Coordinates of C-alpha atoms in Angstrom, one line a residue:
A1 CA 157.8 78.0 96.0
G2 CA 157.2 80.7 97.8
F3 CA 154.6 82.2 99.9
I4 CA 152.6 85.4 99.0
K5 CA 150.1 85.1 101.7
S6 CA 151.2 84.2 105.2
P7 CA 149.4 82.8 108.0
L8 CA 148.1 85.4 111.0
S9 CA 149.2 84.8 115.1
Q10 CA 146.0 84.9 117.2
K11 CA 144.8 84.7 120.6
R12 CA 141.3 83.4 121.0
L13 CA 139.4 82.2 124.2
T14 CA 138.5 78.7 124.5
Q15 CA 135.3 77.4 123.2
D16 CA 136.1 80.1 120.0
S17 CA 137.1 79.1 116.8
V18 CA 140.0 80.4 115.3
E19 CA 140.9 79.9 111.2
L20 CA 144.4 80.4 109.5
Y21 CA 145.4 80.9 105.7
C22 CA 148.8 80.4 104.2
E23 CA 148.9 81.2 99.9
A24 CA 152.0 79.5 98.0
I25 CA 153.0 80.2 94.4
G26 CA 155.5 78.3 92.7
N27 CA 155.8 76.5 89.0
P28 CA 155.6 73.5 89.6
I29 CA 151.8 74.3 91.5
P30 CA 153.7 73.6 95.2
E31 CA 151.6 71.6 97.3
I32 CA 150.4 72.6 101.4
Q33 CA 150.7 71.7 104.7
W34 CA 150.1 71.9 107.7
W35 CA 151.4 70.8 111.1
F36 CA 151.9 71.7 115.3
E37 CA 153.7 71.9 117.6
G38 CA 152.3 72.6 121.2
N39 CA 153.2 74.4 124.3
D40 CA 154.8 71.3 125.6
P41 CA 159.0 71.8 125.8
N42 CA 158.5 67.9 125.1
E43 CA 156.1 68.0 121.4
T44 CA 158.0 67.9 118.3
Y45 CA 156.4 69.5 115.6
A46 CA 152.5 67.0 113.6
Q47 CA 151.1 66.8 111.3
L48 CA 147.4 67.7 110.5
W49 CA 145.0 66.5 108.8
D50 CA 141.1 67.4 108.1
G51 CA 139.4 66.1 110.3
A52 CA 142.0 65.6 113.0
R53 CA 141.3 67.1 116.9
Q54 CA 138.2 64.6 116.8
D55 CA 137.2 66.4 113.8
R56 CA 137.0 70.3 114.8
V57 CA 140.5 70.2 112.1
K58 CA 139.1 71.4 109.2
I59 CA 141.9 71.8 106.3
N60 CA 140.2 73.0 102.6
A61 CA 142.8 74.1 99.6
T62 CA 142.7 74.7 96.3
Y63 CA 146.1 74.7 93.2
N64 CA 144.5 76.6 90.8
L65 CA 147.4 79.0 88.7
H66 CA 148.8 78.8 92.6
S67 CA 148.3 77.1 96.4
T68 CA 145.5 78.4 98.4
S69 CA 145.2 76.7 102.1
T70 CA 142.8 77.7 105.0
I71 CA 142.7 75.7 108.2
S72 CA 140.0 76.2 110.7
I73 CA 139.6 74.9 114.6
T74 CA 136.6 74.6 116.4
N75 CA 135.7 74.6 120.4
L76 CA 139.3 75.0 121.1
T77 CA 140.7 74.2 124.0
G78 CA 144.1 74.9 126.2
D79 CA 145.8 72.1 124.7
D80 CA 144.4 73.7 121.0
S81 CA 147.4 76.7 121.8
G82 CA 150.6 75.9 120.0
M83 CA 153.2 76.8 117.1
Y84 CA 151.2 76.3 113.4
E85 CA 153.1 76.3 111.0
C86 CA 151.9 76.4 106.7
R87 CA 155.1 73.9 105.1
A88 CA 155.2 74.8 100.8
S89 CA 156.8 72.6 98.3
N90 CA 156.9 71.4 94.9
D91 CA 160.5 69.4 94.7
P92 CA 158.4 65.8 93.0
D93 CA 160.6 63.7 96.6
R94 CA 159.2 66.1 98.8
N95 CA 157.3 63.1 100.5
H96 CA 159.4 60.3 99.9
L97 CA 160.2 58.3 102.8
S98 CA 164.1 57.3 101.9
K99 CA 165.1 60.3 99.9
S100 CA 166.2 63.4 100.6
P101 CA 164.0 66.4 98.5
K102 CA 166.6 68.8 96.8
V103 CA 164.5 71.5 98.3
K104 CA 163.5 71.4 101.7
W105 CA 159.8 72.8 102.7
I106 CA 159.7 76.4 103.0
R107 CA 157.3 77.4 106.2
S108 CA 155.7 80.2 107.1
Q109 CA 154.4 80.3 111.1
A110 CA 152.0 81.5 113.4
N111 CA 151.1 81.1 116.8
V112 CA 147.8 81.2 118.5
F113 CA 147.3 81.9 121.9
V114 CA 143.3 80.3 123.8
I115 CA 142.5 81.2 126.9
E116 CA 140.8 80.6 129.6
R117 CA 137.0 81.7 128.6
P118 CA 136.4 84.3 132.1
E119 CA 132.4 83.3 133.3
I120 CA 129.8 85.7 132.8
T121 CA 127.1 86.2 134.5
A122 CA 124.3 88.0 133.0
Q123 CA 121.1 89.2 134.8
V124 CA 117.5 90.6 133.8
I125 CA 115.3 92.8 136.5
E126 CA 112.6 94.6 135.6
S127 CA 111.7 97.4 137.5
S128 CA 108.9 100.1 137.3
G129 CA 107.9 99.8 133.5
K130 CA 111.8 98.9 132.6
L131 CA 114.1 96.2 132.2
I132 CA 117.6 96.6 133.3
L133 CA 119.9 93.9 131.0
S134 CA 123.9 93.5 133.2
C135 CA 126.7 91.3 132.8
N136 CA 128.5 90.5 134.7
M137 CA 132.7 89.5 134.3
S138 CA 133.9 87.6 136.5
A139 CA 137.9 87.0 137.5
P140 CA 139.2 90.5 134.3
H141 CA 143.1 89.1 132.6
L142 CA 142.2 91.5 130.5
S143 CA 142.4 94.7 129.4
I144 CA 138.6 95.9 128.7
T145 CA 138.5 99.3 126.8
G146 CA 135.1 99.7 126.4
H147 CA 131.8 97.6 125.7
K148 CA 128.7 97.4 123.6
W149 CA 124.9 96.0 123.8
I150 CA 124.0 94.2 120.6
H151 CA 120.1 93.1 119.3
K152 CA 119.7 91.3 116.0
E153 CA 122.5 92.7 114.5
K154 CA 122.2 95.7 116.1
V155 CA 123.7 98.0 118.6
L156 CA 122.1 99.7 121.4
E157 CA 124.4 101.7 123.0
E158 CA 128.7 101.5 123.4
D159 CA 130.9 103.3 125.7
E160 CA 134.5 103.5 126.5
N161 CA 134.9 102.3 130.5
A162 CA 137.1 99.6 131.3
G163 CA 134.7 98.2 134.2
A164 CA 134.0 94.3 134.7
F165 CA 130.4 95.3 134.9
T166 CA 128.3 97.3 132.3
S167 CA 124.7 97.3 131.9
Y168 CA 121.3 97.9 129.1
T169 CA 117.9 99.5 130.5
I170 CA 115.3 98.9 127.5
D171 CA 111.6 101.5 128.4
G172 CA 108.6 98.8 128.1
K173 CA 107.2 95.4 129.3
R174 CA 109.5 92.4 129.2
E175 CA 106.8 91.2 125.9
E176 CA 107.6 93.7 124.5
H177 CA 111.5 93.5 123.9
S178 CA 112.0 89.8 124.4
G179 CA 115.0 88.1 122.2
V180 CA 118.8 87.7 123.4
Y181 CA 120.6 90.5 123.7
E182 CA 124.9 90.3 123.9
C183 CA 126.8 92.6 126.1
V184 CA 130.3 92.7 124.0
F185 CA 133.5 94.0 126.0
E186 CA 136.4 94.7 123.8
A187 CA 139.7 93.2 124.4
N188 CA 142.2 90.7 122.8
P189 CA 140.4 89.1 122.2
Q190 CA 137.0 90.1 121.9
I191 CA 134.3 88.6 125.5
R192 CA 130.7 88.6 124.8
G193 CA 128.1 87.6 126.8
Q194 CA 124.2 86.7 126.5
V195 CA 121.3 87.7 128.3
N196 CA 118.5 85.8 126.6
I197 CA 114.4 87.4 128.1
S198 CA 112.5 85.1 127.3
V199 CA 108.1 84.9 127.4
A200 CA 105.6 82.4 126.9
P201 CA 104.7 82.9 122.5
Q202 CA 103.3 86.0 121.3
V203 CA 100.7 84.5 119.9
T204 CA 99.4 86.4 115.9
A205 CA 97.6 85.8 113.4
Y206 CA 98.6 86.7 109.8
K207 CA 95.1 87.9 109.4
K208 CA 92.3 87.9 111.3
S209 CA 89.8 87.3 109.3
E210 CA 91.0 84.9 105.0
H211 CA 88.6 85.2 102.6
G212 CA 88.0 81.4 100.0
N213 CA 86.6 80.0 97.3
E214 CA 84.1 76.8 98.2
G215 CA 86.0 74.2 96.2
D216 CA 89.6 76.2 96.3
T217 CA 92.6 75.4 99.2
G218 CA 92.1 77.6 102.2
V219 CA 95.1 79.7 103.8
L220 CA 95.6 80.2 107.3
V221 CA 98.5 81.4 109.3
C222 CA 99.9 82.3 112.5
K223 CA 102.9 83.3 113.5
N224 CA 105.5 83.2 116.9
P225 CA 107.1 87.0 116.9
S226 CA 108.7 86.2 120.3
F227 CA 111.4 84.7 121.8
P228 CA 112.0 81.3 122.5
A229 CA 110.6 79.9 119.8
V230 CA 107.4 78.1 120.0
T231 CA 108.2 74.1 120.3
T232 CA 104.5 73.0 119.4
W233 CA 101.7 74.6 117.8
S234 CA 98.3 72.9 118.0
W235 CA 94.9 74.1 115.8
S236 CA 91.3 73.8 116.4
K237 CA 88.1 74.8 115.5
S238 CA 85.1 76.1 117.4
G239 CA 81.9 73.2 117.6
H240 CA 84.5 70.7 115.8
G241 CA 88.4 70.1 118.1
A242 CA 91.0 69.8 117.0
L243 CA 92.5 69.5 113.3
E244 CA 95.1 66.9 112.4
N245 CA 96.7 66.0 109.9
A246 CA 95.7 62.7 109.4
S247 CA 91.9 63.6 108.4
G248 CA 92.9 63.7 105.2
R249 CA 91.0 67.6 104.8
Y250 CA 93.8 69.1 107.4
I251 CA 97.3 69.6 106.2
I252 CA 99.3 71.7 109.6
K253 CA 103.0 72.7 108.6
S254 CA 104.9 74.6 111.4
T255 CA 108.2 75.7 112.6
G256 CA 109.8 77.1 115.4
N257 CA 108.3 80.9 115.0
K258 CA 105.4 80.4 112.5
T259 CA 102.6 77.1 111.6
E260 CA 100.4 76.5 108.6
L261 CA 97.2 75.7 108.4
R262 CA 95.5 74.1 104.8
I263 CA 92.2 73.4 104.4
L264 CA 91.8 71.6 101.1
K265 CA 88.2 71.9 99.4
L266 CA 86.3 74.8 101.4
D267 CA 82.4 73.6 102.3
I268 CA 81.0 76.3 102.4
E269 CA 78.5 75.0 105.9
Q270 CA 81.6 73.1 107.6
D271 CA 84.4 74.9 106.8
T272 CA 83.7 78.3 106.8
G273 CA 83.9 79.5 111.0
D274 CA 86.5 80.5 113.6
Y275 CA 89.8 78.8 114.5
F276 CA 92.1 78.6 116.9
C277 CA 96.4 78.5 117.2
N278 CA 97.2 77.4 120.4
G279 CA 101.2 77.9 120.8
T280 CA 103.1 76.2 123.7
N281 CA 106.4 77.0 125.3
A282 CA 108.6 76.5 128.4
Y283 CA 107.6 79.4 130.0
G284 CA 103.8 78.8 128.8
T285 CA 101.5 78.6 125.5
G286 CA 99.7 81.9 123.0
D287 CA 96.9 81.7 120.9
A288 CA 95.2 83.5 118.6
T289 CA 91.5 83.1 116.5
V290 CA 91.3 83.4 112.2
N291 CA 87.9 84.1 110.9
L292 CA 87.2 82.2 107.7
R293 CA 84.6 83.1 105.1
V294 CA 83.7 80.4 102.4
R295 CA 81.8 81.8 99.1
S296 CA 80.5 80.2 96.5
R297 CA 82.3 79.9 93.4
L298 CA 79.5 82.5 91.9
A299 CA 79.7 85.1 94.2
A300 CA 83.1 86.9 92.3
L301 CA 80.5 87.5 89.4
W302 CA 77.2 88.8 91.3
P303 CA 78.4 92.3 91.0
F304 CA 79.3 92.2 87.2
L305 CA 75.4 90.5 87.0
G306 CA 74.1 93.5 89.1
I307 CA 75.9 96.2 86.2
V308 CA 74.6 93.4 84.2
A309 CA 71.0 93.8 85.6
E310 CA 70.5 97.9 85.9
V311 CA 71.6 98.3 82.3
L312 CA 68.7 96.3 81.2
V313 CA 66.1 97.4 83.5
L314 CA 67.6 101.7 82.6
V315 CA 66.8 100.2 78.8
T316 CA 64.2 98.7 79.8
I317 CA 62.4 101.9 81.0
I318 CA 63.8 104.7 78.4
F319 CA 62.1 101.8 75.2
I320 CA 59.0 101.7 77.5
Y321 CA 59.8 105.4 77.9
E322 CA 60.1 105.9 73.8
K323 CA 56.6 103.1 73.6
R324 CA 54.3 105.5 75.6
R325 CA 55.4 109.0 74.3
K326 CA 52.6 111.0 72.4
P327 CA 54.1 112.4 69.7
D328 CA 54.0 116.3 68.6
E329 CA 50.9 117.5 66.7
V330 CA 52.4 117.5 62.6
P331 CA 49.6 119.9 60.4
D332 CA 47.6 120.0 57.8
D333 CA 48.9 119.8 54.2
D334 CA 45.4 120.4 53.1
D335 CA 44.7 123.1 55.1
G336 CA 47.6 125.2 53.3
G337 CA 46.2 126.8 51.0
S338 CA 43.1 128.2 52.1
A339 CA 44.6 131.9 53.6
P340 CA 45.9 134.1 50.7
L341 CA 48.7 134.9 50.0
K342 CA 50.6 138.5 51.0
S343 CA 51.7 138.5 47.0
N344 CA 47.8 137.7 45.5
A345 CA 46.6 139.9 47.8
T346 CA 48.5 143.2 47.0
N347 CA 47.7 142.7 42.9
H348 CA 44.3 142.6 43.4
K349 CA 43.9 146.1 45.5
D350 CA 46.3 147.4 42.8
K351 CA 43.9 146.3 40.1
N352 CA 40.6 147.9 42.1
V353 CA 42.9 151.3 42.1
R354 CA 43.6 151.5 38.4
Q355 CA 39.5 150.7 37.2
R356 CA 38.8 153.2 39.6
N357 CA 40.9 155.5 38.3
A358 CA 39.8 155.3 34.4
N359 CA 36.4 155.7 35.4

């Protein structure tokens, strides 16, 4: 057996997590084990298994062409500092209790240093239409090389200052910029603090006006884009009061930042009107209004029927006009022969001329 990837030494803070990776090759495919030796001089190596340390240790291994194994430890404490050892062997007698293996386990080691997490004091100050976010790290014992401010995985600002204090300024009101902001102190390991801008729910309707056909299912939606999430959602109707799932016709589905009201078998008389969604969290309440209009099932046909009616009226007018219009006057065929033909008149005149010359 031989290693093709070995675990790397790392520094971590208390409450963080750490992951070590090991990969070995051989024929037959070797087995991988994880062992640990603490910093106490009297402590000896002990094998680690999946679920150890109150289920904080997780070990995943695969044996396909070669061996790979990953050990991860969550919610680190100072007792997790020490030497972690990846052992690999494909000796058939490697796990025999009485026989010594022909080939000893090969070993690859990595140190994990767990450092006490410094305390970070976070603060939000409102002043002159601005929000000033700040983080102050107490008793810094690490070499700080810079700072970052992050919101929704987007870096808002960064610098290369070495101080234990950092701040970030936002133009606007608290309600416009609620959320979770992270202050990051660049060091080894990296230290992160959290600044929360918390407000009462800023509830808005997905659509302020909804339409539905009689007999169909109506869907009304409200959302809360602010932080923190809503803990309790409720719906009510003007002139009706609170709406509950138990009524049979109303189905309410809610999550932290969204609520949905479904109305089964819409009725024009009963369901048309204003609906109110209300959200509550630890900082207050917020609500929004949705107007629902219920149309008859034939409502979709009215435009088509109107066009058909217009066409029928137009055709009728044209037909009546054609029937009542006077026909054009046509000349009588009997009167056509009364007028002398030009050719005949000419011949008669020529005849008289010849008779006069003869006399």
